[in-house]
Amino acid sequence: MKRIMMLSMAFTIQIFLFTDCQAIDEEITSGNVLTRAATVTETPLEIIRQAYLFAMPVVYMDVTRASYSIPDNYFYTADKLPDYNYKNVVAVNIDTNYSIAFLKLEDGPVMFEIPDIGDRYYTYPIMDAWTNNFVIPGTRLTGNGPQKYFITGPDWTGEIPAGYTLITSPTNLAWLDGRVQVNSPADLEETVLPLQNQFTLVSVNPPSTAGRPSDKYVPADFGGKSVVQVIKEMPLEDYFNYFNELLELNAPFAEDSVILQKMATVGIGAGKIFAIADFDVDTQQAL
């Protein structure tokens, strides 16, 4: 008898799961899956928790940029290989030398030129503000010969100079994170550094002197703190309002429409103001 009851329960559960999955399949097939997801009721606190994670790539990217204190559209090339003390990025290579630049494309395009690399391995990926590698010039994908790229922001229109290949960044903030193979400290000094100095970035327009959002939200001196520590210590209102300002020049993707709609209900989005005082007492205490 007990066995019959157990089999009956298992059969009932299977019918329930099949019916529920069939309903979900119908939602997906009909194209209503986004609408279905967007109508799920969530508290402001739950939405804010999701938003904190969603905002992290853009905030992390810009705080990292601020940590270097280098001019926009300018190559900073390390003159020695990183060791265990290097904390700006995770899992750094010790057999390549870094040459990085943070691009500010709302001011106009940047001309990026790569010399003939010979038979040496290199890679100069470019990340958008959301930390996606959207193009990766280098040995593996574009070869070791000389190359010329015309890098623009998402809204730029105009003529591309002769001999240049167009690269359109999805966001106005971009990180060019170059690496060239190094075989020894002597190889770095004698060959790699002179080679990396032949990589050039030239701004088509003079960079704007207008301030960045980081001027308001990120300390000018990190005082030995890592990027992670600086973000952890950022007040929650500063974190989200910093993100709100970054969104104005670095739009998210259409695929993120569901969470963007939810965030807008709690004051998170381009042009919005996030204020803890706008929420009920329980939510304020939780935040």
Short mmCIF file of C-alpha atoms in Angstrom, two decimals:
data_model
loop_
_atom_site.label_atom_id
_atom_site.label_comp_id
_atom_site.label_asym_id
_atom_site.label_seq_id
_atom_site.Cartn_x
_atom_site.Cartn_y
_atom_site.Cartn_z
CA MET A 1 0.00 0.00 0.00
CA LYS A 2 2.80 2.38 0.94
CA ARG A 3 4.55 1.65 -2.36
CA ILE A 4 1.33 2.37 -4.32
CA MET A 5 0.97 5.74 -2.52
CA MET A 6 4.57 6.68 -3.33
CA LEU A 7 4.12 5.80 -7.00
CA SER A 8 0.90 7.82 -7.10
CA MET A 9 2.67 10.87 -5.59
CA ALA A 10 5.58 10.56 -8.06
CA PHE A 11 3.12 10.38 -10.96
CA THR A 12 1.30 13.47 -9.69
CA ILE A 13 4.57 15.41 -9.37
CA GLN A 14 5.58 14.43 -12.91
CA ILE A 15 2.24 15.72 -14.26
CA PHE A 16 2.70 18.98 -12.33
CA LEU A 17 6.24 19.48 -13.60
CA PHE A 18 5.25 18.65 -17.16
CA THR A 19 2.32 21.09 -17.05
CA ASP A 20 4.45 23.87 -15.53
CA CYS A 21 7.30 23.35 -18.01
CA GLN A 22 4.82 23.26 -20.88
CA ALA A 23 3.45 26.63 -19.75
CA ILE A 24 6.96 28.08 -19.60
CA ASP A 25 7.73 26.68 -23.05
CA GLU A 26 4.59 28.36 -24.37
CA GLU A 27 5.70 31.68 -22.86
CA ILE A 28 9.13 31.37 -24.48
CA THR A 29 7.70 30.24 -27.82
CA SER A 30 5.20 33.10 -27.88
CA GLY A 31 7.95 35.65 -27.23
CA ASN A 32 6.48 36.66 -23.86
CA VAL A 33 9.31 35.40 -21.69
CA LEU A 34 10.67 38.91 -21.01
CA THR A 35 7.23 40.22 -20.14
CA ARG A 36 6.64 37.24 -17.86
CA ALA A 37 9.95 37.85 -16.07
CA ALA A 38 9.30 41.57 -15.74
CA THR A 39 5.95 41.04 -14.00
CA VAL A 40 7.43 39.04 -11.12
CA THR A 41 6.88 41.07 -7.93
CA GLU A 42 10.12 41.97 -6.17
CA THR A 43 10.75 44.27 -3.24
CA PRO A 44 12.89 47.41 -3.70
CA LEU A 45 15.56 45.76 -1.56
CA GLU A 46 15.71 42.73 -3.86
CA ILE A 47 15.97 44.97 -6.92
CA ILE A 48 18.72 47.06 -5.33
CA ARG A 49 20.71 43.92 -4.53
CA GLN A 50 20.47 42.84 -8.17
CA ALA A 51 21.37 46.35 -9.32
CA TYR A 52 24.51 46.40 -7.17
CA LEU A 53 25.87 43.37 -9.03
CA PHE A 54 24.66 44.60 -12.41
CA ALA A 55 26.47 47.93 -11.94
CA MET A 56 29.75 46.39 -10.79
CA PRO A 57 31.48 45.94 -14.20
CA VAL A 58 31.05 49.60 -15.19
CA VAL A 59 31.94 50.97 -11.76
CA TYR A 60 34.94 48.62 -11.48
CA MET A 61 36.13 49.63 -14.94
CA ASP A 62 36.01 53.35 -14.21
CA VAL A 63 37.55 53.08 -10.74
CA THR A 64 40.37 51.03 -12.30
CA ARG A 65 40.85 53.82 -14.86
CA ALA A 66 40.99 56.40 -12.07
CA SER A 67 43.54 54.31 -10.14
CA TYR A 68 46.12 54.74 -12.91
CA SER A 69 45.98 58.56 -13.02
CA ILE A 70 47.08 58.66 -16.67
CA PRO A 71 45.79 60.98 -19.43
CA ASP A 72 42.93 59.84 -21.66
CA ASN A 73 43.87 58.12 -24.93
CA TYR A 74 47.46 57.67 -23.80
CA PHE A 75 49.56 54.51 -23.54
CA TYR A 76 51.03 53.70 -20.16
CA THR A 77 53.69 51.00 -20.62
CA ALA A 78 55.14 49.18 -17.62
CA ASP A 79 58.92 49.22 -17.42
CA LYS A 80 59.13 46.02 -15.39
CA LEU A 81 57.22 42.75 -15.09
CA PRO A 82 54.51 42.62 -12.40
CA ASP A 83 55.05 40.68 -9.17
CA TYR A 84 52.78 39.53 -6.32
CA ASN A 85 52.34 43.12 -5.12
CA TYR A 86 50.46 44.14 -8.28
CA LYS A 87 46.76 44.41 -7.35
CA ASN A 88 45.15 46.56 -10.07
CA VAL A 89 43.87 43.54 -11.98
CA VAL A 90 43.57 39.86 -11.13
CA ALA A 91 45.81 37.06 -12.38
CA VAL A 92 48.36 39.18 -14.22
CA ASN A 93 50.80 37.53 -16.62
CA ILE A 94 54.48 37.40 -15.74
CA ASP A 95 55.68 36.52 -19.24
CA THR A 96 54.13 39.52 -21.04
CA ASN A 97 54.60 43.23 -20.57
CA TYR A 98 51.55 45.44 -20.22
CA SER A 99 50.78 48.59 -22.14
CA ILE A 100 47.37 50.05 -21.35
CA ALA A 101 45.22 53.00 -22.36
CA PHE A 102 41.79 54.20 -21.32
CA LEU A 103 39.89 55.67 -24.23
CA LYS A 104 37.49 58.61 -23.88
CA LEU A 105 35.57 58.36 -27.13
CA GLU A 106 32.82 60.91 -26.49
CA ASP A 107 35.41 63.55 -27.45
CA GLY A 108 35.99 61.92 -30.83
CA PRO A 109 37.77 58.98 -32.49
CA VAL A 110 41.25 57.69 -31.74
CA MET A 111 43.78 56.46 -34.32
CA PHE A 112 45.53 53.29 -33.15
CA GLU A 113 48.59 52.01 -35.03
CA ILE A 114 50.42 48.71 -34.55
CA PRO A 115 53.96 48.19 -35.90
CA ASP A 116 55.34 45.07 -37.54
CA ILE A 117 55.77 42.65 -34.62
CA GLY A 118 57.94 40.10 -36.42
CA ASP A 119 57.51 36.63 -34.95
CA ARG A 120 56.72 37.75 -31.39
CA TYR A 121 53.36 36.98 -29.78
CA TYR A 122 51.20 39.94 -28.75
CA THR A 123 47.57 40.77 -28.00
CA TYR A 124 45.93 44.20 -27.61
CA PRO A 125 42.27 43.51 -26.72
CA ILE A 126 39.84 46.40 -26.26
CA MET A 127 37.10 46.15 -23.63
CA ASP A 128 33.95 48.22 -23.46
CA ALA A 129 32.74 49.78 -20.21
CA TRP A 130 30.93 46.53 -19.35
CA THR A 131 34.26 44.62 -19.60
CA ASN A 132 33.38 42.81 -22.83
CA ASN A 133 36.28 42.27 -25.25
CA PHE A 134 34.67 43.58 -28.44
CA VAL A 135 37.78 43.38 -30.64
CA ILE A 136 41.15 41.68 -30.10
CA PRO A 137 43.96 42.79 -32.42
CA GLY A 138 46.89 40.46 -32.03
CA THR A 139 48.84 37.48 -33.28
CA ARG A 140 45.94 35.04 -32.96
CA LEU A 141 43.27 37.02 -34.82
CA THR A 142 44.82 39.80 -36.92
CA GLY A 143 48.42 38.69 -37.44
CA ASN A 144 51.77 40.33 -36.77
CA GLY A 145 52.00 42.78 -39.64
CA PRO A 146 51.48 46.56 -39.32
CA GLN A 147 47.86 47.61 -38.74
CA LYS A 148 45.88 50.86 -38.47
CA TYR A 149 42.58 51.21 -36.63
CA PHE A 150 40.14 54.10 -36.33
CA ILE A 151 38.33 53.65 -33.02
CA THR A 152 35.07 55.53 -32.48
CA GLY A 153 32.34 55.74 -29.89
CA PRO A 154 28.86 54.30 -30.53
CA ASP A 155 27.32 57.55 -31.83
CA TRP A 156 30.12 58.87 -34.04
CA THR A 157 29.52 59.57 -37.72
CA GLY A 158 32.02 60.83 -40.29
CA GLU A 159 34.73 59.87 -42.75
CA ILE A 160 37.26 57.15 -41.99
CA PRO A 161 40.83 58.08 -43.00
CA ALA A 162 42.30 56.10 -45.89
CA GLY A 163 44.21 53.01 -44.81
CA TYR A 164 42.41 52.64 -41.46
CA THR A 165 40.01 49.91 -40.35
CA LEU A 166 36.96 51.11 -38.43
CA ILE A 167 36.37 49.83 -34.89
CA THR A 168 33.17 51.01 -33.23
CA SER A 169 33.13 50.70 -29.46
CA PRO A 170 29.74 49.92 -27.88
CA THR A 171 30.54 52.47 -25.15
CA ASN A 172 32.45 55.74 -24.91
CA LEU A 173 34.70 54.38 -22.19
CA ALA A 174 37.02 51.63 -23.42
CA TRP A 175 40.12 49.93 -22.02
CA LEU A 176 42.93 48.94 -24.39
CA ASP A 177 44.90 46.33 -22.45
CA GLY A 178 47.97 45.38 -24.49
CA ARG A 179 50.48 42.62 -23.83
CA VAL A 180 53.67 41.59 -25.63
CA GLN A 181 55.61 38.37 -25.02
CA VAL A 182 58.69 38.70 -22.82
CA ASN A 183 61.35 36.01 -22.58
CA SER A 184 63.57 37.50 -19.85
CA PRO A 185 64.24 40.79 -18.03
CA ALA A 186 66.99 41.51 -20.57
CA ASP A 187 64.56 40.80 -23.43
CA LEU A 188 62.12 43.30 -21.92
CA GLU A 189 64.72 46.04 -21.80
CA GLU A 190 66.42 45.38 -25.13
CA THR A 191 63.54 44.37 -27.40
CA VAL A 192 60.04 44.54 -25.93
CA LEU A 193 59.99 48.09 -24.58
CA PRO A 194 61.38 49.62 -27.81
CA LEU A 195 58.77 47.59 -29.71
CA GLN A 196 55.87 48.69 -27.47
CA ASN A 197 56.92 52.32 -27.85
CA GLN A 198 56.07 51.97 -31.55
CA PHE A 199 52.37 51.35 -30.75
CA THR A 200 50.68 54.73 -31.05
CA LEU A 201 47.38 56.36 -30.08
CA VAL A 202 46.43 59.74 -31.53
CA SER A 203 43.23 61.60 -30.63
CA VAL A 204 41.49 63.06 -33.68
CA ASN A 205 40.11 65.88 -31.51
CA PRO A 206 41.78 67.46 -28.48
CA PRO A 207 40.52 65.65 -25.37
CA SER A 208 37.91 67.57 -23.41
CA THR A 209 38.93 69.14 -20.12
CA ALA A 210 35.47 68.44 -18.68
CA GLY A 211 35.47 66.45 -15.46
CA ARG A 212 34.48 62.81 -15.14
CA PRO A 213 31.98 61.27 -12.70
CA SER A 214 34.91 59.74 -10.81
CA ASP A 215 35.98 63.26 -9.76
CA LYS A 216 32.98 63.30 -7.40
CA TYR A 217 32.91 59.72 -6.20
CA VAL A 218 36.46 58.34 -6.23
CA PRO A 219 39.29 59.62 -3.99
CA ALA A 220 42.14 61.33 -5.83
CA ASP A 221 44.64 59.37 -3.74
CA PHE A 222 43.91 55.69 -3.14
CA GLY A 223 46.35 55.67 -0.24
CA GLY A 224 47.60 52.19 -1.06
CA LYS A 225 44.07 50.74 -1.27
CA SER A 226 43.07 48.38 -4.05
CA VAL A 227 40.26 49.08 -6.50
CA VAL A 228 38.11 46.54 -4.64
CA GLN A 229 38.71 48.27 -1.30
CA VAL A 230 37.81 51.68 -2.74
CA ILE A 231 34.53 50.32 -4.12
CA LYS A 232 33.69 48.49 -0.88
CA GLU A 233 34.13 51.70 1.11
CA MET A 234 31.99 53.76 -1.28
CA PRO A 235 28.67 54.84 0.32
CA LEU A 236 25.72 53.12 -1.33
CA GLU A 237 24.20 56.38 -2.61
CA ASP A 238 27.56 57.36 -4.13
CA TYR A 239 27.93 53.92 -5.73
CA PHE A 240 24.58 54.09 -7.53
CA ASN A 241 24.73 57.77 -8.46
CA TYR A 242 28.22 57.21 -9.83
CA PHE A 243 26.78 54.34 -11.89
CA ASN A 244 23.86 56.54 -13.00
CA GLU A 245 26.28 59.14 -14.38
CA LEU A 246 28.45 56.52 -16.09
CA LEU A 247 25.34 55.16 -17.83
CA GLU A 248 24.76 58.48 -19.58
CA LEU A 249 27.79 57.86 -21.82
CA ASN A 250 27.98 54.09 -21.62
CA ALA A 251 24.60 52.63 -22.48
CA PRO A 252 23.71 49.06 -21.51
CA PHE A 253 22.55 46.50 -24.03
CA ALA A 254 19.01 45.85 -25.24
CA GLU A 255 19.17 42.35 -23.75
CA ASP A 256 19.26 43.95 -20.29
CA SER A 257 15.88 45.66 -20.70
CA VAL A 258 14.17 43.67 -17.92
CA ILE A 259 16.58 44.62 -15.15
CA LEU A 260 16.82 48.19 -16.46
CA GLN A 261 13.05 48.56 -16.10
CA LYS A 262 13.21 47.22 -12.56
CA MET A 263 16.13 49.46 -11.57
CA ALA A 264 14.32 52.52 -12.86
CA THR A 265 11.65 51.97 -10.17
CA VAL A 266 14.26 52.49 -7.42
CA GLY A 267 16.09 55.49 -8.87
CA ILE A 268 18.83 53.65 -10.76
CA GLY A 269 19.39 54.52 -14.42
CA ALA A 270 20.88 57.16 -16.69
CA GLY A 271 19.90 60.61 -15.47
CA LYS A 272 18.27 59.33 -12.26
CA ILE A 273 19.07 60.05 -8.61
CA PHE A 274 19.31 57.25 -6.07
CA ALA A 275 18.41 58.34 -2.52
CA ILE A 276 18.03 56.02 0.46
CA ALA A 277 15.57 58.47 2.02
CA ASP A 278 13.08 57.65 -0.75
CA PHE A 279 12.39 54.20 0.73
CA ASP A 280 10.39 53.01 3.72
CA VAL A 281 12.04 52.73 7.11
CA ASP A 282 12.59 48.96 6.97
CA THR A 283 14.27 49.21 3.55
CA GLN A 284 16.41 52.12 4.72
CA GLN A 285 17.64 50.12 7.69
CA ALA A 286 18.37 47.10 5.50
CA LEU A 287 20.34 49.26 3.07
#
